[in-house]
mmCIF file of C-alpha atoms in Angstrom:
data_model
loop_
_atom_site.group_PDB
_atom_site.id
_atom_site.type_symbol
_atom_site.label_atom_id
_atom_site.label_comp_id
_atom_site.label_asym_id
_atom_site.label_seq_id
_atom_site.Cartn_x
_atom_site.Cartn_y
_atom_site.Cartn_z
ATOM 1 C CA UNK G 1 0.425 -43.936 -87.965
ATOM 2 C CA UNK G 2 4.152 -45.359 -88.175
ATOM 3 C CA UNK G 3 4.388 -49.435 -87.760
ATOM 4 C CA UNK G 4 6.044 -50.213 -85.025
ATOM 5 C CA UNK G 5 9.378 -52.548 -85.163
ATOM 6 C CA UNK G 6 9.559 -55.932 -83.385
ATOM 7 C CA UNK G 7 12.011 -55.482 -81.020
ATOM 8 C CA UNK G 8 14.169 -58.770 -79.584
ATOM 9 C CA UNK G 9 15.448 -58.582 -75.769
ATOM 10 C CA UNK G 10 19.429 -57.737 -77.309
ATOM 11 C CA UNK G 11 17.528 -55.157 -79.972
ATOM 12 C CA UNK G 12 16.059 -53.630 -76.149
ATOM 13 C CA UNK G 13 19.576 -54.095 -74.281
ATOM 14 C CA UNK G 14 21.039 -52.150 -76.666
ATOM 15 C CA UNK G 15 18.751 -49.426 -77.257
ATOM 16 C CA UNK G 16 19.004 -49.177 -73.161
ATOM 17 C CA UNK G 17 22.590 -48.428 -73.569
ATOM 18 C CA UNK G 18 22.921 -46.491 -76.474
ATOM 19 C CA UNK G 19 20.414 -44.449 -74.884
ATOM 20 C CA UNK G 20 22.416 -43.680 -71.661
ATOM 21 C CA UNK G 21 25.186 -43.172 -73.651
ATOM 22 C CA UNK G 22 25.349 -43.016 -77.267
ATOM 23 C CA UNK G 23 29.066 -42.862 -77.547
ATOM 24 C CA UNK G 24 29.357 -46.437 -76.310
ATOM 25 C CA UNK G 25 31.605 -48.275 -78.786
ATOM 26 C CA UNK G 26 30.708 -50.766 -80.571
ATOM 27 C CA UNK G 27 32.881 -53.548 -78.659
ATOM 28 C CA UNK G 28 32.140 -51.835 -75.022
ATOM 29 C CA UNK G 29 28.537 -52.293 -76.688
ATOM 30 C CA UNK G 30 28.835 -56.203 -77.240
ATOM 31 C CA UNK G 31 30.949 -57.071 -75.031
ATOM 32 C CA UNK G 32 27.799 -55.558 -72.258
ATOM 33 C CA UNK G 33 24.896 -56.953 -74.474
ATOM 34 C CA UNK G 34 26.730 -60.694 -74.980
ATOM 35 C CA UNK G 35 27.024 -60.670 -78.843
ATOM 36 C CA UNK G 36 29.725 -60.342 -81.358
ATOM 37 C CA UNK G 37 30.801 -56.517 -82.130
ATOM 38 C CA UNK G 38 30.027 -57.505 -85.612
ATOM 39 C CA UNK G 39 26.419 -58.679 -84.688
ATOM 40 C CA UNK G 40 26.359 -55.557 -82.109
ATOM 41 C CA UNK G 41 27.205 -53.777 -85.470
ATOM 42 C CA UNK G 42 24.723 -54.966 -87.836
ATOM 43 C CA UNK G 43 22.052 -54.809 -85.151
ATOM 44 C CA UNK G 44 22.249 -51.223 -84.855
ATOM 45 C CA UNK G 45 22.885 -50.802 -88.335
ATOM 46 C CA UNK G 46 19.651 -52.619 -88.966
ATOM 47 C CA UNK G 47 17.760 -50.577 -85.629
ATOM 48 C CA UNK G 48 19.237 -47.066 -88.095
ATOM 49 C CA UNK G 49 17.403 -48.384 -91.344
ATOM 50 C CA UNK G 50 13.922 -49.379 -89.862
ATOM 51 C CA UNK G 51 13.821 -45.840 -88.344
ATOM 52 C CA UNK G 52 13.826 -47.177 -84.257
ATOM 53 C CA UNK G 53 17.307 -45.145 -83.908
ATOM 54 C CA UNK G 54 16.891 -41.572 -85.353
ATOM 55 C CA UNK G 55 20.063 -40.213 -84.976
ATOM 56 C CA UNK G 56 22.616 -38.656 -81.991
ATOM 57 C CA UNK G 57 22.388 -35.423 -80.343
ATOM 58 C CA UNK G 58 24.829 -33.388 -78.771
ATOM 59 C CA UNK G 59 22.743 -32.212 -74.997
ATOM 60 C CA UNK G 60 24.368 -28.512 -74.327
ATOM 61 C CA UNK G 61 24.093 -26.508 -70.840
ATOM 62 C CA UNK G 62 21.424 -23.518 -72.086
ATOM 63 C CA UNK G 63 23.201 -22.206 -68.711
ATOM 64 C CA UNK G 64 26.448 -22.420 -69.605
ATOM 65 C CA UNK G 65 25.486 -20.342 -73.461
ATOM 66 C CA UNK G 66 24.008 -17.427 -71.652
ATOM 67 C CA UNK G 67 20.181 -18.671 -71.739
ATOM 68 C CA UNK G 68 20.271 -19.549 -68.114
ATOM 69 C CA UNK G 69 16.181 -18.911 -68.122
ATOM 70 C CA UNK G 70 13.885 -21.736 -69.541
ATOM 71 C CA UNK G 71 9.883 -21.671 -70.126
ATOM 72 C CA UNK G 72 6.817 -23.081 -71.516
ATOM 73 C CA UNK G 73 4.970 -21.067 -73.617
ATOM 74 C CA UNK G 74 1.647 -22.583 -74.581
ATOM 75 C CA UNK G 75 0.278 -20.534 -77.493
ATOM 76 C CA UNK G 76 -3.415 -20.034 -79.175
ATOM 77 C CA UNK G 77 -3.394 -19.733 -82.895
ATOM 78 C CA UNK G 78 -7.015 -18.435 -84.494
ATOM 79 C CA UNK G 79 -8.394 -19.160 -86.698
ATOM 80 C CA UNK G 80 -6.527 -22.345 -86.458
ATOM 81 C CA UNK G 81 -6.116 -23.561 -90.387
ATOM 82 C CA UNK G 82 -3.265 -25.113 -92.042
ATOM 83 C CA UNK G 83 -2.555 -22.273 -94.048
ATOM 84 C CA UNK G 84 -1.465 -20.084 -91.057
ATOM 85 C CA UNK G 85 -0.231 -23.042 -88.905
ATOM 86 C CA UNK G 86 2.898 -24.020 -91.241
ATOM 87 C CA UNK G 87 4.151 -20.475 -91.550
ATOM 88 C CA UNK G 88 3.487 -20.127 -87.529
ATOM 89 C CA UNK G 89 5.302 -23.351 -86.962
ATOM 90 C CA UNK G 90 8.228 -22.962 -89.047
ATOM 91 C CA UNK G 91 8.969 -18.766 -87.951
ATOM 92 C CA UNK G 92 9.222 -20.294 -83.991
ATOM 93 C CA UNK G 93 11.304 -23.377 -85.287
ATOM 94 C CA UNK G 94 14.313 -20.583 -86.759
ATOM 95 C CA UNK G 95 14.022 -19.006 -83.999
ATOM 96 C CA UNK G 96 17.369 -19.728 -81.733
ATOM 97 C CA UNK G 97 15.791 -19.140 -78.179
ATOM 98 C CA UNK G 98 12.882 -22.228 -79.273
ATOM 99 C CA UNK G 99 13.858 -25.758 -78.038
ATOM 100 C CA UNK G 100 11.071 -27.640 -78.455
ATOM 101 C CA UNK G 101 7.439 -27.377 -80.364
ATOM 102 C CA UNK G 102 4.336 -29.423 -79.658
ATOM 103 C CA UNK G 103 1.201 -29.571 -81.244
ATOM 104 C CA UNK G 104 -1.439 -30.186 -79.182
ATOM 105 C CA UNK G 105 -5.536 -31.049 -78.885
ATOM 106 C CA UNK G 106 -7.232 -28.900 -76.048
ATOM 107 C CA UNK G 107 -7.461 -25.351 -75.480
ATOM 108 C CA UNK G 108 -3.762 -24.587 -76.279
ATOM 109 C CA UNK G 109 -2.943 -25.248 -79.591
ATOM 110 C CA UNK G 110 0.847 -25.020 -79.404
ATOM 111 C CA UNK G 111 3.303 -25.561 -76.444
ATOM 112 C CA UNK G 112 7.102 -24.220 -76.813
ATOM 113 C CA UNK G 113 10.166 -24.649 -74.920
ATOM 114 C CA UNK G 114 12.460 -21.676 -74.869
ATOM 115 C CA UNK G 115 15.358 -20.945 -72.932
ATOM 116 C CA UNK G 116 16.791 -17.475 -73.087
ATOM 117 C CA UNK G 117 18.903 -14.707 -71.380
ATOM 118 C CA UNK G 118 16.980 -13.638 -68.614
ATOM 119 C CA UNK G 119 13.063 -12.157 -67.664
ATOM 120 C CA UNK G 120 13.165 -9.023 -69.692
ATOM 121 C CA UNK G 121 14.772 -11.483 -73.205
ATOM 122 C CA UNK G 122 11.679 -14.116 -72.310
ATOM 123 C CA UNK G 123 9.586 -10.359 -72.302
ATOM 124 C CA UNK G 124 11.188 -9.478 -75.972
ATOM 125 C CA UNK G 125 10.687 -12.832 -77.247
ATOM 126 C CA UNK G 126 7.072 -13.324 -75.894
ATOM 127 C CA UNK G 127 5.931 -9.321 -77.227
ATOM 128 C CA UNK G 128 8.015 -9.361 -80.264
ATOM 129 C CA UNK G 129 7.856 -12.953 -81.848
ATOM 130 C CA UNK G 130 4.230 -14.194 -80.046
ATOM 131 C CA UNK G 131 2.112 -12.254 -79.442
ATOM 132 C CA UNK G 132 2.988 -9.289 -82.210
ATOM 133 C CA UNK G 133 1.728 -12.077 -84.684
ATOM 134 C CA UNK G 134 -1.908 -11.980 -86.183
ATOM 135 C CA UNK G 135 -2.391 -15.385 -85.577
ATOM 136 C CA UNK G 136 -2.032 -15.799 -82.052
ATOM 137 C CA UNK G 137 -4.338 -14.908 -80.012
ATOM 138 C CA UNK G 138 -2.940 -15.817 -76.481
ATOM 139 C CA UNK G 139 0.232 -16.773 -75.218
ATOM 140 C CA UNK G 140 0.969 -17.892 -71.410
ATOM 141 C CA UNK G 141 3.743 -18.124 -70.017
ATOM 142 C CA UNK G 142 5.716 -20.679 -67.525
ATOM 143 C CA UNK G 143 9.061 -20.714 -65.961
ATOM 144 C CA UNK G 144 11.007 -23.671 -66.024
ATOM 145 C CA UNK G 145 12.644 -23.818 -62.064
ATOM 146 C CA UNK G 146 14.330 -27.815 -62.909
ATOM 147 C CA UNK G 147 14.012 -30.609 -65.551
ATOM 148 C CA UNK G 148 15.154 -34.109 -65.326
ATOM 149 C CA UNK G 149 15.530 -36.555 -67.680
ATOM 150 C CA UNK G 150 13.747 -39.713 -67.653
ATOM 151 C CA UNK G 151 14.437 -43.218 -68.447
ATOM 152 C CA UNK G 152 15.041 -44.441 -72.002
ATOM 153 C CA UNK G 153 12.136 -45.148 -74.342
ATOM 154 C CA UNK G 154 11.052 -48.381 -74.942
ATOM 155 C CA UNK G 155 8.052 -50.100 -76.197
ATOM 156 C CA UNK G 156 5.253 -51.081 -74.196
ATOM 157 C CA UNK G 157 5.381 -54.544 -73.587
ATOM 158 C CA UNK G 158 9.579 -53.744 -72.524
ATOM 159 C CA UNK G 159 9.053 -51.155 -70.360
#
């Protein structure tokens, strides 16, 4: 399991921020958290090398790209060994309708976030890229109706 970092209240100020809005620059950044822009600087610089900030993503409308229909598809792989697992994982990663993939304990051993065209592309991708595989053995299938994002991630004793 990963170490955690020790985190300082301006380390958590920032990280706040940045995580409403990553494009914050650097002196809009200090000038909010009280420090320097050159301590701002190196204290994201320094949040970058220990591995706390991973990078910046651009958030895109599926919508707005023609995939204006999300799901959850939780998935049963058997027999559940590495050997087919990596292959499984890695085919549903390339594919361009999967958003997210979890691996999970419990009866489902895989749930994925898709967002395609419409019912009968969630049908396609379901028949032809699920369930057509040897490996899976079930596949079920929930619509998405609305998601909202949540606060931003801090540790524990922050929150």
């Amino acid at each position: 399991m990963p170490e955690s970092v020790v985190l300082d209240p301006v380390d958590l100020h920032i990280l706040r921020l940045l995580q409403n809005d990553a494009r914050t620059t650097y002196r809009d950044l200090a000038a909010q958290v009280g420090v320097a822009p050159s301590t701002c600087l190196d204290r994201v610089a320094r949040l970058r090398r220990s591995g706390v900030i991973l990078g910046h993503r651009l958030r895109l409308d599926p919508a707005k790209l023609g995939r204006g229909l999300e799901a959850l598809l939780s998935v049963q792989v058997r027999p559940h060994r590495r050997e087919l697992v990596g292959p499984f994982v890695e085919r549903i990663r390339s594919l361009p309708e999967a958003r997210t993939v979890f691996h999970l304990t419990g009866p489902d051993d895989y749930l994925v976030h898709v967002a395609v065209a419409d019912a009968a592309d969630l049908q396609r991708l379901v028949l032809d890229e699920f369930t057509a595989r040897r490996e899976v053995a079930r596949v079920e299938t929930r619509l998405i109706f609305q998601q909202w994002e949540c606060g931003p991630l801090l540790p524990p004793e922050a929150a």
